[in-house]
mmCIF file of C-alpha atoms in Angstrom:
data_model
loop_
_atom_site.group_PDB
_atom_site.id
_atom_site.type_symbol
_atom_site.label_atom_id
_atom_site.label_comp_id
_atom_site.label_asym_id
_atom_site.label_seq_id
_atom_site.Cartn_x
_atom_site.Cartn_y
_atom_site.Cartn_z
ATOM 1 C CA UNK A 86 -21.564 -1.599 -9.115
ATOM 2 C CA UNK A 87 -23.917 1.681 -9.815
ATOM 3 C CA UNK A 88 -24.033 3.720 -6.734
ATOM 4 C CA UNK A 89 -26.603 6.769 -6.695
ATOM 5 C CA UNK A 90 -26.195 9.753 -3.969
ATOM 6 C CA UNK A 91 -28.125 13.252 -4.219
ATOM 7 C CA UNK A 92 -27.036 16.082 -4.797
ATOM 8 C CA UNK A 93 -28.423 19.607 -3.034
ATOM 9 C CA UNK A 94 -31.754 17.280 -3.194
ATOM 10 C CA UNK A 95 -32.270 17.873 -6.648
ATOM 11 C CA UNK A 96 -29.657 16.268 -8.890
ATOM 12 C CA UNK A 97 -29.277 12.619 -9.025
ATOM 13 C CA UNK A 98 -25.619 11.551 -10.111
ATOM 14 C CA UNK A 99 -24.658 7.271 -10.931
ATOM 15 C CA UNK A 100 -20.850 6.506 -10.150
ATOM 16 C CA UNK A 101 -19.498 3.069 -11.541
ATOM 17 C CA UNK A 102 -16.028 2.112 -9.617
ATOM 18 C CA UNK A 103 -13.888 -1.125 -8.391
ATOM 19 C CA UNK A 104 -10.999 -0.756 -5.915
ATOM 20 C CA UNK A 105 -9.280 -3.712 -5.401
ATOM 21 C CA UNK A 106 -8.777 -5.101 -1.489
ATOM 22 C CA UNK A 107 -6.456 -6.987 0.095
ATOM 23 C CA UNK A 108 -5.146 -8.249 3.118
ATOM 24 C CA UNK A 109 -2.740 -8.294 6.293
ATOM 25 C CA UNK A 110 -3.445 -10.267 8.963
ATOM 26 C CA UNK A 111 -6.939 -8.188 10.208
ATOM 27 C CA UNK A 112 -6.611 -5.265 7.882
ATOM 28 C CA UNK A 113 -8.539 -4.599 4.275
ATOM 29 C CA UNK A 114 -6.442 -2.734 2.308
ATOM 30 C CA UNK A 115 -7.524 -0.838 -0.513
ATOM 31 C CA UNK A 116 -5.427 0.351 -3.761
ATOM 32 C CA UNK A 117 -6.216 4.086 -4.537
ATOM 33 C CA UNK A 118 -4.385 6.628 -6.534
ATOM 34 C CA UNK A 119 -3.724 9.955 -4.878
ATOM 35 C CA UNK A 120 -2.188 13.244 -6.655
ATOM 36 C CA UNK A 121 -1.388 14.310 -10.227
ATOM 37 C CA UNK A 122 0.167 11.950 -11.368
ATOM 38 C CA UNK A 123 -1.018 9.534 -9.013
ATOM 39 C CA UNK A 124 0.823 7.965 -6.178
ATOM 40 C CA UNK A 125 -0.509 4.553 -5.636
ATOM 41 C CA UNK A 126 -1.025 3.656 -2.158
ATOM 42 C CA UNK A 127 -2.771 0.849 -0.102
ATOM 43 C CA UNK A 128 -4.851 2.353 2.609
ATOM 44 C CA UNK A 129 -6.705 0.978 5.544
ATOM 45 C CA UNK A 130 -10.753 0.443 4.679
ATOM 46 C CA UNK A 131 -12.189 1.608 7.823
ATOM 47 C CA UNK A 132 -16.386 1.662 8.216
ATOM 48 C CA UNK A 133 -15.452 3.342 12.104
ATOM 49 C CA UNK A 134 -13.867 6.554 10.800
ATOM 50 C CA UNK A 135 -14.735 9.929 9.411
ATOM 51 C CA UNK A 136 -11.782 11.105 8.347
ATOM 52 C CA UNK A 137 -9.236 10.032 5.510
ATOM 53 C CA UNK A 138 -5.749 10.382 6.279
ATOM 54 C CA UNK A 139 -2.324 9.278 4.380
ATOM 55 C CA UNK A 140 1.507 9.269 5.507
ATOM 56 C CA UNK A 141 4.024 11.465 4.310
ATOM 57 C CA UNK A 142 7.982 11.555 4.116
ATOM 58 C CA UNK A 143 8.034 13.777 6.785
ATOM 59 C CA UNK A 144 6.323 11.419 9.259
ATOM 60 C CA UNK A 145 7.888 10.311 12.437
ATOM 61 C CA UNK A 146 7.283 7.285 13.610
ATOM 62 C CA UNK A 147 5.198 5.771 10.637
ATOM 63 C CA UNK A 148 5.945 1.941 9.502
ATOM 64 C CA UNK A 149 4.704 2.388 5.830
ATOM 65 C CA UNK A 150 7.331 2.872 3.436
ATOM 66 C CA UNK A 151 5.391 3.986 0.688
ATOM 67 C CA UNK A 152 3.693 7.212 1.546
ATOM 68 C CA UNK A 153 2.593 10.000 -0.550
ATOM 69 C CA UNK A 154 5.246 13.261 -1.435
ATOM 70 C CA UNK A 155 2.413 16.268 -2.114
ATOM 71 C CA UNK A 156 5.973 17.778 -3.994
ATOM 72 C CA UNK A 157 5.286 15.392 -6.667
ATOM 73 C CA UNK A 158 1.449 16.176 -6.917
ATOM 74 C CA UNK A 159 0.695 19.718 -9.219
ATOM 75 C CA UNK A 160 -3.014 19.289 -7.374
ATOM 76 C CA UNK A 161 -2.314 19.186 -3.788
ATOM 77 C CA UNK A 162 -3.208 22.305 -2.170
ATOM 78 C CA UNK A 163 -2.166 23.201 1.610
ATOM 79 C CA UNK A 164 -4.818 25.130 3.853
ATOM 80 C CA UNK A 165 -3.197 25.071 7.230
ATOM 81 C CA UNK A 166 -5.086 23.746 9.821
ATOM 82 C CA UNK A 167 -4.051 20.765 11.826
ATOM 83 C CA UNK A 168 -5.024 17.368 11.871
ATOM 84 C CA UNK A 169 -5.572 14.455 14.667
ATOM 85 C CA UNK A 170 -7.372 11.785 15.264
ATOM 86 C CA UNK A 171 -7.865 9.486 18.710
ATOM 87 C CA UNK A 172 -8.955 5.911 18.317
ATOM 88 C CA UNK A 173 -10.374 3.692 21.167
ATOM 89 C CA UNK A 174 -7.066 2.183 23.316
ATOM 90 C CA UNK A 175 -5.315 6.391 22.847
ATOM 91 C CA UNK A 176 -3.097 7.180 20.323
ATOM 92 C CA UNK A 177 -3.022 8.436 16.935
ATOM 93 C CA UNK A 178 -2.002 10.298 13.822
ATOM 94 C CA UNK A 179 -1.187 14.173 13.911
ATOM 95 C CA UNK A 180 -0.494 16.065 10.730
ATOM 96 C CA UNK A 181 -1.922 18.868 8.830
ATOM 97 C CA UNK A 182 -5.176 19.120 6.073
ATOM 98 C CA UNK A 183 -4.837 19.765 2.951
ATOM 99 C CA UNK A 184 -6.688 18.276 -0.474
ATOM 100 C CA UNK A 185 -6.473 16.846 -3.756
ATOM 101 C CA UNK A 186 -7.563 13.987 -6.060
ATOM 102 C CA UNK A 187 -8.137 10.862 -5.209
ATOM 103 C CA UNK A 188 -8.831 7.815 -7.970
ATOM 104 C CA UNK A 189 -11.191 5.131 -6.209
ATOM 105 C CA UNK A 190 -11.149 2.627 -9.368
ATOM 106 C CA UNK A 191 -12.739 5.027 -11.805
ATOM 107 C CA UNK A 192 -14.213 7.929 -9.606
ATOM 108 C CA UNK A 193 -12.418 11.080 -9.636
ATOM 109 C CA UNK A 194 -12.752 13.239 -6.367
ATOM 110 C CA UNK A 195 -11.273 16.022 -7.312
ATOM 111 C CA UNK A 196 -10.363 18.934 -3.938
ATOM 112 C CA UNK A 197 -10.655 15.858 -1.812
ATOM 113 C CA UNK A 198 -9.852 17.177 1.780
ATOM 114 C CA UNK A 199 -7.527 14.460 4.233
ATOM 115 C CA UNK A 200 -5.034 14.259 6.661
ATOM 116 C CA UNK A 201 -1.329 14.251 5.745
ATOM 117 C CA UNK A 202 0.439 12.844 8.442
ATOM 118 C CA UNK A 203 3.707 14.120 10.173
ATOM 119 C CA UNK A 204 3.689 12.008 13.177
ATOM 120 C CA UNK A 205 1.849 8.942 14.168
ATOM 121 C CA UNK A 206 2.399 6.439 17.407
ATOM 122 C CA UNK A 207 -0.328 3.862 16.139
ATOM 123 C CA UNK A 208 0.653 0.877 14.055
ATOM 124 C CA UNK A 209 -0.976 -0.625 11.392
ATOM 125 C CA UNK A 210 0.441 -2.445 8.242
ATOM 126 C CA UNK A 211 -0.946 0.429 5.635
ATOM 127 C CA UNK A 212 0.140 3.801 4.407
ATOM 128 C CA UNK A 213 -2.874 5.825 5.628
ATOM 129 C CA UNK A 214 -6.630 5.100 6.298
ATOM 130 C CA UNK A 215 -9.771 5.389 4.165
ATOM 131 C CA UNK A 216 -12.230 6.548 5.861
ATOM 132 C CA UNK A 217 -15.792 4.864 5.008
ATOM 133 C CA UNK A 218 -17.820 6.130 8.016
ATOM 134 C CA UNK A 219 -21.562 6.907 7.429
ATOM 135 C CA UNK A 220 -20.480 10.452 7.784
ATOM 136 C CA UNK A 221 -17.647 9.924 5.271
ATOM 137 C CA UNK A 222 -17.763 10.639 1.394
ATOM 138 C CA UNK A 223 -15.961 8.155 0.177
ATOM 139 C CA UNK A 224 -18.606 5.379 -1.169
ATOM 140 C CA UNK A 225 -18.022 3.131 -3.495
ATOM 141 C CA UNK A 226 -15.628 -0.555 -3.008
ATOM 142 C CA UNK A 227 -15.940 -3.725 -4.337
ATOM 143 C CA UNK A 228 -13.391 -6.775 -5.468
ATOM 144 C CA UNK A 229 -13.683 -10.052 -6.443
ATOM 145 C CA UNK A 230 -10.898 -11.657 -4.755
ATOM 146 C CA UNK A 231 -10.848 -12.075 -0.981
ATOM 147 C CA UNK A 232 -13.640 -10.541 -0.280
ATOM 148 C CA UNK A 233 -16.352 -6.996 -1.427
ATOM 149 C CA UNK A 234 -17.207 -4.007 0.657
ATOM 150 C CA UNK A 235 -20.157 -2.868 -1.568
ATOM 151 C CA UNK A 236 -22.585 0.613 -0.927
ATOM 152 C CA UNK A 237 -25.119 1.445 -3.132
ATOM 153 C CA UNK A 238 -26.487 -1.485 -4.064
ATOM 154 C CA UNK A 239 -26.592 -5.586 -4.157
ATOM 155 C CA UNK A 240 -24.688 -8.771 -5.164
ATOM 156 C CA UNK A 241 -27.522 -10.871 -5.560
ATOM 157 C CA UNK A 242 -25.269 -13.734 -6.403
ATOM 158 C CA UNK A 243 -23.547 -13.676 -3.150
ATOM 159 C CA UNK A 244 -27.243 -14.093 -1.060
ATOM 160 C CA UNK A 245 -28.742 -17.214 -0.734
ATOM 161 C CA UNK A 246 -32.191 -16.560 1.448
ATOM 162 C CA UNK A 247 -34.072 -13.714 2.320
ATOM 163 C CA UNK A 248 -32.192 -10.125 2.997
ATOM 164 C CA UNK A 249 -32.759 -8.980 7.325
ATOM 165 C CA UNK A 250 -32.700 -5.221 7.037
ATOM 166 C CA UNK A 251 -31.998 -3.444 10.501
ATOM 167 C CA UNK A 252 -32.313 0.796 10.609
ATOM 168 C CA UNK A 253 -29.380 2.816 11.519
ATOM 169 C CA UNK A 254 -29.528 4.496 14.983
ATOM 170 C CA UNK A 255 -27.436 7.856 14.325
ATOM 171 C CA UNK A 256 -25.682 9.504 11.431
ATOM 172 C CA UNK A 257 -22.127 9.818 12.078
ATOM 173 C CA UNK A 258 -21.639 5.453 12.419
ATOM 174 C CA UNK A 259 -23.090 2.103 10.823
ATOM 175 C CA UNK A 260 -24.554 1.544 14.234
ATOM 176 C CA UNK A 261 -27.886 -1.034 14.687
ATOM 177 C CA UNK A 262 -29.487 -2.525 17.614
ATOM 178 C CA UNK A 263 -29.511 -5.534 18.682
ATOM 179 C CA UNK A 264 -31.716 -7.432 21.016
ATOM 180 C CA UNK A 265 -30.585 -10.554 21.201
ATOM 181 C CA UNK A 266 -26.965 -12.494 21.592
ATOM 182 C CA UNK A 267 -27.085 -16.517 20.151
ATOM 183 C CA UNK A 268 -24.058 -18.984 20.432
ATOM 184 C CA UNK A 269 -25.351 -21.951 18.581
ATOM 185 C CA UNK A 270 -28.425 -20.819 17.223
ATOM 186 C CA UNK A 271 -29.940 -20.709 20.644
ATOM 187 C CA UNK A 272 -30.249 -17.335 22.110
ATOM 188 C CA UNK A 273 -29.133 -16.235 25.196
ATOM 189 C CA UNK A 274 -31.829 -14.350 26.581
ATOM 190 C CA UNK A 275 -29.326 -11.726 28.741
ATOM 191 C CA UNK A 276 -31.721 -9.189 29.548
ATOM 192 C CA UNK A 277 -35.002 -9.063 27.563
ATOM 193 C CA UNK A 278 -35.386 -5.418 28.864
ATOM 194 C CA UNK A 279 -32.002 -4.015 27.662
ATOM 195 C CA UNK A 280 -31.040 -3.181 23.813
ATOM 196 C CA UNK A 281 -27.568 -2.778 22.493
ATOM 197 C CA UNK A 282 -25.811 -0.293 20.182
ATOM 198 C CA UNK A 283 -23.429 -1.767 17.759
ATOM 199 C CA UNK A 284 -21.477 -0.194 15.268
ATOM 200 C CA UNK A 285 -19.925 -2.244 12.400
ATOM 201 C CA UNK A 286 -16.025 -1.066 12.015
ATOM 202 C CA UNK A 287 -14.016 -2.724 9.641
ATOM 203 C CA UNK A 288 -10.750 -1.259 10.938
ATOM 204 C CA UNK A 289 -10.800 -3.212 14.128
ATOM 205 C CA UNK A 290 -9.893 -7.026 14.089
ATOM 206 C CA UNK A 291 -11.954 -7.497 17.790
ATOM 207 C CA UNK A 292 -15.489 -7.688 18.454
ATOM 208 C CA UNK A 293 -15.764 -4.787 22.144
ATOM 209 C CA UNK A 294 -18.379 -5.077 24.673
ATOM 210 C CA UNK A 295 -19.387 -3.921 27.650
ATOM 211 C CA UNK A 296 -17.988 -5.896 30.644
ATOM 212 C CA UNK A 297 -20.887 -6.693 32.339
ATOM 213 C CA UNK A 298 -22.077 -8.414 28.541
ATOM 214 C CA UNK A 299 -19.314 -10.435 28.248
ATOM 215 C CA UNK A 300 -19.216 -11.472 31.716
ATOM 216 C CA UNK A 301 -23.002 -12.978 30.694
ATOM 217 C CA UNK A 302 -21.827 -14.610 28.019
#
């Protein structure tokens, strides 16, 4: 599907691309091709996170298997500076940045900048995470089998009814509010006077609340 995303405000640039997705258990995996030649890995689609980061032979503690070797890429460039990340529950990769290409179906990001990971104490059945926060620039993914994560535009043969559009809150998550809780179409009325913040995160396989909200419903 076309995507379109200015540039410095004044050029407009299209980008066609289609990633296939696939699952384990609660996790979208997507196929993308990382270094020259590319190194074909399935990584983690997460909505909830900034940052794009990959596993290496060098990590300890990593489950994947198939990670990338930047020894066999002529584009990956090293700049030094180190690399974590902390998700909700502690824990989390550690490695190093560094860039190079990445092949999302068709678009080229050439200098990419990601984590390469040396050490990680988090498990999830992948070989690194792609990061598809607001704040991220990754933006384009889309299948036809199992499911589509599209940006940019609309599947109009997917939608049957009228399209509910809700404004984002802030501009680092996919974050709404919401007003209103319903369990069988009838709504549940908590507290008329509070509103929520919710942020849509398709790395995480739970819906989290705030205790007090879930002690309401």
């Amino acid at each position: 599907l076309p995507i379109q995303y200015k540039k410095r405000r004044k050029q407009l640039t299209s980008l066609n691309g289609k990633v296939t997705l696939s699952t384990i258990e609660y996790e979208w995996l997507a196929k993308v091709e990382i270094g020259t030649p590319g190194q074909t890995l399935n990584l983690l689609a997460d909505s909830g996170s900034p940052e794009t980061w990959i596993t290496t032979p060098s990590c300890e503690k990593c489950v994947s298997e198939n990670c990338f070797d930047p020894v066999e890429s002529s584009t990956f460039v090293y700049n030094g500076s180190e690399f974590s990340m902390t998700y909700i529950g502690g824990g989390g990769p550690e490695g190093y940045f560094a860039s190079d290409v990445i092949n999302l179906g068709g678009i080229v990001l050439v200098n990419q900048s990601m984590g390469f990971i040396t050490y990680s104490d988090i498990m999830i059945d992948a070989d690194g995470l792609l990061a598809l926060g607001l704040s991220a620039l990754i933006k384009d993914l889309q299948t036809d089998v199992g499911g589509e994560i599209t940006f940019g535009a609309i599947d109009y043969s997917k939608i049957d009814g009228e399209i509910t559009y809700s404004f984002l809150t802030e501009d680092e998550h996919w974050q709404i509010t919401v007003t209103n809780v319903y369990f069988n179409d009838l709504p549940l009325n908590l507290n008329k006077s509070i509103t929520f913040p919710v942020a849509f995160d398709t790395g995480s396989q739970q819906i989290m609340m705030d205790g007090n909200l879930a002690e309401s419903i």
